[in-house]
C-alpha positions as a LaTeX table, in Angstrom:
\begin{tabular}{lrrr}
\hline
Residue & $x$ (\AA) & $y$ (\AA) & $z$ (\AA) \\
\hline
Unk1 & 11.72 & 17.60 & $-9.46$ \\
Unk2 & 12.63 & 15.53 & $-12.18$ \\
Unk3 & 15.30 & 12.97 & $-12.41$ \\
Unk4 & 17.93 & 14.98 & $-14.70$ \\
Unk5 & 17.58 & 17.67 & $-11.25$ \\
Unk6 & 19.04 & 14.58 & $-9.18$ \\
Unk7 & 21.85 & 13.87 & $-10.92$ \\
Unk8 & 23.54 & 17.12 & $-9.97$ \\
Unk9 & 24.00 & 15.81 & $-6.43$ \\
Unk10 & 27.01 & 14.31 & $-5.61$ \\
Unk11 & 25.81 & 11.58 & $-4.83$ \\
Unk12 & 22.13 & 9.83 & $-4.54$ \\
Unk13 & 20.80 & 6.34 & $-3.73$ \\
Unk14 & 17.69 & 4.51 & $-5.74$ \\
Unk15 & 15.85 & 1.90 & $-4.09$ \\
Unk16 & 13.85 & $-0.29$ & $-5.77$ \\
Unk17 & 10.25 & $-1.41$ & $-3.92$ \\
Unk18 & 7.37 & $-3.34$ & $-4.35$ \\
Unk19 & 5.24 & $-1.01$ & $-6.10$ \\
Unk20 & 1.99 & $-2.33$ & $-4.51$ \\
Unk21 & 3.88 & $-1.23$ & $-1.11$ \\
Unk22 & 4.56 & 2.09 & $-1.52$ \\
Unk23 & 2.48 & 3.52 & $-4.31$ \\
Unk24 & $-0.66$ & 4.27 & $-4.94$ \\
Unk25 & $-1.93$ & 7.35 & $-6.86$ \\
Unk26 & $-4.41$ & 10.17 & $-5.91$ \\
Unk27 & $-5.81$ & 11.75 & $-8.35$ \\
Unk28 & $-9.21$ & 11.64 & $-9.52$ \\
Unk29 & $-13.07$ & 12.26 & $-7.81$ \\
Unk30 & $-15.16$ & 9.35 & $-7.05$ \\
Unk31 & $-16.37$ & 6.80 & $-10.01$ \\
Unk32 & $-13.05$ & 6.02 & $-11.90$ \\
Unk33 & $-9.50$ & 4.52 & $-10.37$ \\
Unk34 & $-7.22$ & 6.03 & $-8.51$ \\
Unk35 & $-9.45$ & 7.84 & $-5.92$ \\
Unk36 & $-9.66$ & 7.98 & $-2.19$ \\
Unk37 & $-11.42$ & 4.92 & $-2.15$ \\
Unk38 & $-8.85$ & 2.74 & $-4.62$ \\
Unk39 & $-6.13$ & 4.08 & $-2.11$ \\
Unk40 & $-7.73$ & 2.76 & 0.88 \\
Unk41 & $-8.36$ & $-0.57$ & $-0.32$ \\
Unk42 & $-5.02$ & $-0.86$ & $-1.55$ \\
Unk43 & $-3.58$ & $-0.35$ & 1.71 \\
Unk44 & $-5.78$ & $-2.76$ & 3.43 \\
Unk45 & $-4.52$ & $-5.13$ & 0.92 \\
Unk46 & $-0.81$ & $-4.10$ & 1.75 \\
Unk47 & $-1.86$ & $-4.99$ & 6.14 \\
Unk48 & $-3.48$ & $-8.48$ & 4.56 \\
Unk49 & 0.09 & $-9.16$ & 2.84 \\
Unk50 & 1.84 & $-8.35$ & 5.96 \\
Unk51 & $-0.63$ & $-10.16$ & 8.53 \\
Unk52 & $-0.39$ & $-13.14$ & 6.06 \\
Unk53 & 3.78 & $-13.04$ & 6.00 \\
Unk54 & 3.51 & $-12.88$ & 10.11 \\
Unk55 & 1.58 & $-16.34$ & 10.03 \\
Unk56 & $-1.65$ & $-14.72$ & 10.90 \\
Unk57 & $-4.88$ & $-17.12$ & 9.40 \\
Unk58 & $-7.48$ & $-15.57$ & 7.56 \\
Unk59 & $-10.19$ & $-16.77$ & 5.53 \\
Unk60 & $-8.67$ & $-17.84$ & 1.73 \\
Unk61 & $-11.27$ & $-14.90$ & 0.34 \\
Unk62 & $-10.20$ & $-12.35$ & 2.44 \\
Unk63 & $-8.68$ & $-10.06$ & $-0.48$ \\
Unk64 & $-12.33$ & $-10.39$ & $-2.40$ \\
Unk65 & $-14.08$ & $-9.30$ & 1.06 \\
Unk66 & $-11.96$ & $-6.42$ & 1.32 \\
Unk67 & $-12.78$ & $-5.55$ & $-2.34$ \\
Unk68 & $-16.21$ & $-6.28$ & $-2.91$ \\
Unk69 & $-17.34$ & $-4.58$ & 1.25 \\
Unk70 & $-16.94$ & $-1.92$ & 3.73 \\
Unk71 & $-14.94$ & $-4.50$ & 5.55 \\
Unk72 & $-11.84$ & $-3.37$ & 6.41 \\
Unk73 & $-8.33$ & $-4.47$ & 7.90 \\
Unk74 & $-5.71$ & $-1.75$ & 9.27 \\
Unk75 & $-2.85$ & $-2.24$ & 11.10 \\
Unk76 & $-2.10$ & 0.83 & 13.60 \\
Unk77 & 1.50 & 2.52 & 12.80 \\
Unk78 & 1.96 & 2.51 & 16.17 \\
Unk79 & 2.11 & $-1.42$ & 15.77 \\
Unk80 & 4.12 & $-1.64$ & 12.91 \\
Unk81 & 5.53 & 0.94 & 10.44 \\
Unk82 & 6.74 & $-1.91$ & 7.35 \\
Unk83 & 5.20 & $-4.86$ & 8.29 \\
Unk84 & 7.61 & $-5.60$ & 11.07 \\
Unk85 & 6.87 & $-8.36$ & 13.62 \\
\hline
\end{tabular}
């Protein structure tokens, strides 16, 4: 659907968003960016941000672990949805 499509509606609502939060594109095989792998690690990145904004302390490198390792940090959406405390 393309944006011209919306504005037949009566009436719509655009929200703007953190683009690290809610996007991050699928689209290519293993070896370049935007894979399965880029996706993961940018939404342990997105659990770091929100473990960080609830107070939690973790080590001042923790973004370059998650980067540079299999480590990995996931936060349950049956703990919180957005980040949520």
């Amino acid at each position: 659907m393309h944006v011209i499509s919306l504005l037949k509606i009566r009436t719509f609502a655009v929200w703007e968003v953190r683009r690290e939060d809610e996007f991050s594109p699928l689209k290519n095989g293993s070896g370049s960016k935007d894979t399965a792998a880029t996706c993961r690690q940018d939404l342990m990145l997105q659990h770091i941000r929100w473990l960080k904004e609830a107070g939690a302390d973790l080590p001042s490198d923790v973004n370059q672990q998650i980067e540079s390792t299999e480590n990995t940090c996931e936060i349950s959406p049956l703990i919180s949805y957005a980040g949520e405390v």
